[in-house]
Coordinates of C-alpha atoms in Angstrom, one line a residue:
X1 CA 96.2 43.8 -241.4
X2 CA 94.4 45.6 -238.4
X3 CA 94.8 44.3 -234.9
X4 CA 91.4 43.0 -233.9
X5 CA 92.0 43.3 -230.2
X6 CA 93.2 46.9 -230.5
X7 CA 89.9 47.8 -232.3
X8 CA 87.9 46.0 -229.5
X9 CA 89.9 47.7 -226.8
X10 CA 89.4 51.1 -228.6
X11 CA 85.5 50.6 -228.7
X12 CA 85.6 49.6 -225.0
X13 CA 87.4 52.8 -223.9
X14 CA 85.1 54.9 -226.1
X15 CA 82.0 53.1 -224.9
X16 CA 83.2 53.7 -221.2
X17 CA 83.9 57.3 -221.8
X18 CA 80.6 57.9 -223.6
X19 CA 78.8 56.1 -220.7
X20 CA 80.4 58.4 -218.1
X21 CA 79.8 61.5 -220.3
X22 CA 76.0 60.7 -220.7
X23 CA 75.5 60.3 -217.1
X24 CA 75.5 64.2 -216.8
X25 CA 74.4 65.3 -220.4
X26 CA 70.7 64.6 -219.9
X27 CA 70.6 66.5 -216.6
X28 CA 72.4 69.4 -218.1
X29 CA 69.8 69.8 -220.9
X30 CA 66.8 69.6 -218.6
X31 CA 67.9 71.2 -215.5
X32 CA 69.3 74.4 -217.3
X33 CA 65.7 75.1 -218.6
X34 CA 64.2 74.4 -215.1
X35 CA 66.7 76.8 -213.5
X36 CA 65.7 79.4 -216.3
X37 CA 62.0 78.9 -215.5
X38 CA 62.6 79.4 -211.9
X39 CA 64.5 82.4 -212.4
X40 CA 61.8 83.8 -214.7
X41 CA 59.3 83.3 -211.9
X42 CA 61.7 85.3 -209.4
X43 CA 62.1 88.2 -211.9
X44 CA 58.4 88.4 -212.6
X45 CA 57.4 88.2 -208.9
X46 CA 60.3 89.7 -207.2
X47 CA 59.9 87.2 -204.4
X48 CA 63.2 86.4 -202.6
X49 CA 62.3 82.8 -202.1
X50 CA 62.3 82.2 -205.6
X51 CA 65.8 83.6 -205.9
X52 CA 66.9 81.1 -203.1
X53 CA 65.2 78.3 -204.9
X54 CA 66.9 79.2 -208.3
X55 CA 70.4 79.5 -206.6
X56 CA 70.0 76.1 -205.0
X57 CA 69.3 74.4 -208.3
X58 CA 71.8 76.5 -210.1
X59 CA 74.5 75.1 -207.8
X60 CA 73.6 71.6 -208.6
X61 CA 73.4 72.4 -212.1
X62 CA 77.0 73.9 -212.0
X63 CA 78.5 70.6 -210.5
X64 CA 76.7 68.6 -213.0
X65 CA 77.9 70.9 -215.8
X66 CA 81.6 70.9 -214.8
X67 CA 81.6 67.0 -214.7
X68 CA 79.8 66.7 -218.1
X69 CA 82.5 69.2 -219.4
X70 CA 85.4 67.2 -218.2
X71 CA 84.1 63.9 -219.5
X72 CA 83.2 65.3 -222.8
X73 CA 86.5 66.9 -223.5
X74 CA 88.1 63.4 -223.2
X75 CA 85.7 62.1 -225.9
X76 CA 86.9 64.8 -228.3
X77 CA 90.5 63.5 -228.0
X78 CA 89.5 60.0 -228.4
X79 CA 88.1 60.7 -231.9
X80 CA 91.6 61.4 -232.8
X81 CA 93.5 58.9 -230.8
X82 CA 91.1 55.9 -231.1
X83 CA 89.5 56.6 -234.5
X84 CA 92.2 58.6 -236.4
X85 CA 91.6 56.8 -239.7
X86 CA 87.9 57.3 -239.5
X87 CA 88.4 60.9 -238.5
X88 CA 90.7 61.3 -241.6
X89 CA 88.4 59.6 -244.0
X90 CA 85.2 61.6 -243.1
X91 CA 86.5 64.5 -241.1
X92 CA 85.4 66.9 -243.7
X93 CA 81.9 66.0 -243.1
X94 CA 81.7 64.7 -239.3
X95 CA 84.0 67.3 -238.2
X96 CA 82.0 70.3 -239.5
X97 CA 79.1 70.1 -237.1
X98 CA 81.3 69.3 -234.1
X99 CA 83.4 72.5 -235.0
X100 CA 80.1 74.6 -235.3
X101 CA 79.2 73.0 -231.8
X102 CA 82.4 74.5 -230.3
X103 CA 82.7 77.7 -231.9
X104 CA 78.8 78.7 -231.5
X105 CA 77.0 76.6 -228.9
X106 CA 79.9 75.8 -226.3
X107 CA 81.2 79.2 -226.5
X108 CA 77.9 80.8 -225.9
X109 CA 76.9 78.5 -222.9
X110 CA 80.5 78.9 -221.3
X111 CA 80.7 82.6 -221.7
X112 CA 77.1 83.2 -220.1
X113 CA 77.6 80.3 -217.5
X114 CA 80.2 82.7 -215.8
X115 CA 77.6 85.6 -215.8
X116 CA 74.9 83.3 -214.5
X117 CA 76.8 81.7 -211.8
X118 CA 78.9 84.8 -210.6
X119 CA 76.7 87.6 -211.7
X120 CA 74.3 87.8 -208.9
X121 CA 74.0 91.4 -207.7
X122 CA 76.6 92.4 -210.2
X123 CA 74.4 92.7 -213.3
X124 CA 70.7 93.6 -213.7
X125 CA 68.1 91.1 -213.0
X126 CA 67.1 91.1 -216.8
X127 CA 70.6 90.6 -217.7
X128 CA 71.1 87.8 -215.5
X129 CA 67.9 86.1 -216.5
X130 CA 69.0 86.5 -220.2
X131 CA 72.4 84.9 -219.3
X132 CA 70.5 81.9 -217.6
X133 CA 68.2 81.3 -220.7
X134 CA 71.3 81.5 -223.0
X135 CA 73.1 78.9 -221.1
X136 CA 70.0 76.6 -221.5
X137 CA 69.6 77.3 -225.1
X138 CA 73.5 77.0 -225.6
X139 CA 73.4 73.7 -223.9
X140 CA 70.6 72.3 -226.1
X141 CA 72.3 73.7 -229.3
X142 CA 75.4 71.7 -228.3
X143 CA 73.3 68.6 -228.3
X144 CA 71.8 69.5 -231.6
X145 CA 75.1 69.8 -233.4
X146 CA 76.6 66.7 -231.9
X147 CA 73.5 64.6 -232.8
X148 CA 73.6 66.2 -236.4
X149 CA 77.2 64.4 -236.5
X150 CA 75.7 61.3 -234.9
X151 CA 72.7 61.2 -237.3
X152 CA 75.0 61.5 -240.4
X153 CA 76.8 58.5 -239.1
X154 CA 73.5 56.7 -238.9
X155 CA 72.3 57.8 -242.1
X156 CA 75.0 59.4 -244.3
X157 CA 73.8 62.1 -246.7
X158 CA 75.2 65.0 -248.4
X159 CA 78.5 63.6 -249.3
X160 CA 80.6 62.3 -252.3
X161 CA 83.5 60.0 -252.4
X162 CA 86.7 61.6 -253.8
X163 CA 88.8 58.7 -255.5
X164 CA 91.9 60.9 -255.7
X165 CA 92.4 61.1 -252.1
X166 CA 90.0 58.2 -250.9
X167 CA 88.1 60.6 -248.5
X168 CA 84.4 61.4 -248.3
X169 CA 83.8 65.0 -248.8
X170 CA 80.8 67.1 -248.1
X171 CA 78.5 67.7 -251.1
X172 CA 75.6 69.6 -249.2
X173 CA 75.9 71.1 -246.0
X174 CA 72.1 71.6 -245.8
X175 CA 71.4 68.0 -246.5
X176 CA 73.8 67.1 -243.5
X177 CA 72.2 69.7 -241.2
X178 CA 68.5 68.9 -242.0
X179 CA 69.0 65.0 -241.8
X180 CA 65.6 63.6 -240.6
X181 CA 67.5 61.1 -238.7
X182 CA 69.4 63.8 -236.8
X183 CA 66.4 65.7 -235.7
X184 CA 64.3 62.6 -234.6
X185 CA 67.5 61.8 -232.4
X186 CA 67.9 65.2 -231.1
X187 CA 64.2 65.6 -230.2
X188 CA 64.1 62.4 -228.3
X189 CA 67.5 63.0 -226.7
X190 CA 66.5 66.5 -225.3
X191 CA 63.1 65.1 -224.3
X192 CA 64.6 62.4 -222.2
X193 CA 66.8 65.0 -220.6
X194 CA 64.0 67.0 -219.8
X195 CA 62.1 64.2 -218.0
X196 CA 65.2 63.0 -216.2
X197 CA 65.7 66.7 -215.0
X198 CA 62.2 67.0 -213.8
X199 CA 62.6 63.6 -211.9
X200 CA 65.7 64.9 -210.3
X201 CA 64.0 68.0 -209.1
X202 CA 60.9 66.3 -207.9
X203 CA 63.1 63.6 -206.0
X204 CA 65.1 65.9 -204.2
X205 CA 62.2 68.2 -203.4
X206 CA 60.2 65.1 -202.0
X207 CA 63.2 64.2 -199.8
X208 CA 63.2 67.7 -198.4
X209 CA 59.4 67.4 -197.6
X210 CA 59.8 64.0 -196.2
X211 CA 62.5 65.2 -193.8
X212 CA 60.4 68.4 -193.0
X213 CA 63.3 71.0 -194.3
X214 CA 62.6 74.1 -196.4
X215 CA 59.1 72.9 -196.9
X216 CA 57.8 75.9 -198.7
X217 CA 60.6 76.1 -201.3
X218 CA 60.7 72.3 -201.6
X219 CA 56.9 72.3 -202.5
X220 CA 57.4 75.1 -205.0
X221 CA 60.4 73.3 -206.6
X222 CA 58.3 70.1 -206.7
X223 CA 55.4 72.0 -208.5
X224 CA 57.8 73.3 -211.1
X225 CA 59.5 70.1 -211.7
X226 CA 56.3 67.9 -211.7
X227 CA 54.7 70.3 -214.2
X228 CA 57.8 70.5 -216.5
X229 CA 58.0 66.5 -216.4
X230 CA 54.3 66.2 -217.3
X231 CA 54.4 68.3 -220.2
X232 CA 57.8 66.9 -221.4
X233 CA 57.0 63.3 -221.0
X234 CA 54.1 63.8 -223.6
X235 CA 56.7 65.2 -226.0
X236 CA 59.1 62.3 -225.2
X237 CA 56.6 59.7 -226.1
X238 CA 55.8 61.4 -229.4
X239 CA 59.5 62.0 -230.3
X240 CA 60.4 58.3 -229.4
X241 CA 57.8 57.2 -231.8
X242 CA 59.2 59.3 -234.6
X243 CA 62.8 58.1 -233.8
X244 CA 61.6 54.4 -234.1
X245 CA 60.2 55.4 -237.6
X246 CA 63.5 56.6 -238.7
X247 CA 65.2 53.5 -237.6
X248 CA 62.7 51.2 -239.4
X249 CA 62.9 53.3 -242.6
X250 CA 66.6 53.9 -242.8
X251 CA 68.1 51.2 -240.8
X252 CA 65.8 48.0 -240.9
X253 CA 68.9 45.7 -240.1
X254 CA 69.7 47.6 -237.0
X255 CA 66.0 47.4 -236.0
X256 CA 66.0 43.6 -236.6
X257 CA 69.3 43.1 -234.6
X258 CA 67.8 45.3 -231.7
X259 CA 64.6 43.1 -231.6
X260 CA 66.3 39.6 -232.2
X261 CA 64.5 39.1 -235.5
X262 CA 66.5 36.6 -237.9
X263 CA 63.8 36.1 -240.5
X264 CA 61.4 39.1 -240.9
X265 CA 57.9 38.9 -242.0
X266 CA 54.9 41.2 -242.3
X267 CA 53.0 41.8 -238.9
X268 CA 56.0 41.0 -236.8
X269 CA 55.4 40.8 -233.2
X270 CA 57.6 42.4 -230.6
X271 CA 59.3 40.5 -227.7
X272 CA 58.4 42.2 -224.4
X273 CA 60.7 39.6 -222.5
X274 CA 63.1 37.0 -224.1
X275 CA 66.3 35.1 -223.9
X276 CA 68.0 34.7 -227.2
X277 CA 69.2 31.4 -228.6
X278 CA 73.1 31.7 -229.0
X279 CA 73.0 28.8 -231.5
X280 CA 70.7 30.3 -233.8
X281 CA 71.9 31.2 -237.4
X282 CA 70.0 33.0 -240.2
X283 CA 68.0 30.5 -242.2
X284 CA 68.4 27.5 -239.9
X285 CA 65.6 25.6 -238.0
X286 CA 66.6 26.6 -234.6
X287 CA 64.2 28.9 -232.6
X288 CA 65.3 32.5 -232.1
X289 CA 64.4 32.7 -228.5
X290 CA 64.9 30.0 -225.8
X291 CA 62.2 31.8 -223.9
X292 CA 59.9 34.8 -225.0
X293 CA 56.7 36.7 -224.1
X294 CA 55.5 38.3 -227.5
X295 CA 53.0 40.8 -228.4
X296 CA 51.5 40.0 -231.7
X297 CA 52.0 42.2 -234.7
X298 CA 53.2 45.1 -232.5
X299 CA 56.8 45.5 -234.0
X300 CA 55.3 46.1 -237.4
X301 CA 52.8 48.5 -236.0
X302 CA 55.2 50.5 -234.1
X303 CA 57.8 50.6 -236.9
X304 CA 55.4 51.4 -239.8
X305 CA 52.0 52.6 -238.5

């Protein structure tokens, strides 16, 4: 019989590790592309102020990248230490995209990160620019493969159960790779990272402007960050809508739990603000919420429009 307390502590430890890791991931996803855009402007124009701007944001990116790397490695170990039985049962499927992420995406971004950060005046401008773009692409490819694994956990496809060894085995790699749940999550995750990075750049640039320091460079950084953020925020809204559709389609019980719906119905409203009733059970007469502000029919519209 399993120790419930041990499972709870394992969940708590993994959740805490994931929380700290994801403090740095979104900024890595977005800031890498912003730095690449800034360096592209430098190479195109040849203006030294753009080189200075690029190096400033590249330094902040490097610090964030290192912290994300350190916290991410711990999570990899916890798959084996905290969830060894799970890893054994579904490892043939779950481990495949993680292995591809390590071999392809992580190696690529790590290799070219060294060229990007230490290669100023040692390689040509075009080679350095290519390295910066490959770091950005590699960072986002890492997110893709990790979210392919996560998408499979949310919506398992491309697998068969082998009764001889009591394990799940991959039946179709392409079904796992092109899982629609994975791609909706990937697009929304990277979109949120782009918006967060743009706000990061805009915020720091605005602080420099308020202090009257590096005004010209701060203004140029602000323009790049704000433009990038405006474009990606539209993408974020669209990808979030698609992600909600996938949850409603494949995980209706999860959607009901997220929204505090005990007894579903057509034209379900969404709770904008509410306090759940802890005494409520499925099928009883107690109210679902002690207090709520509801938008009528909106949950059904958002999930199935």
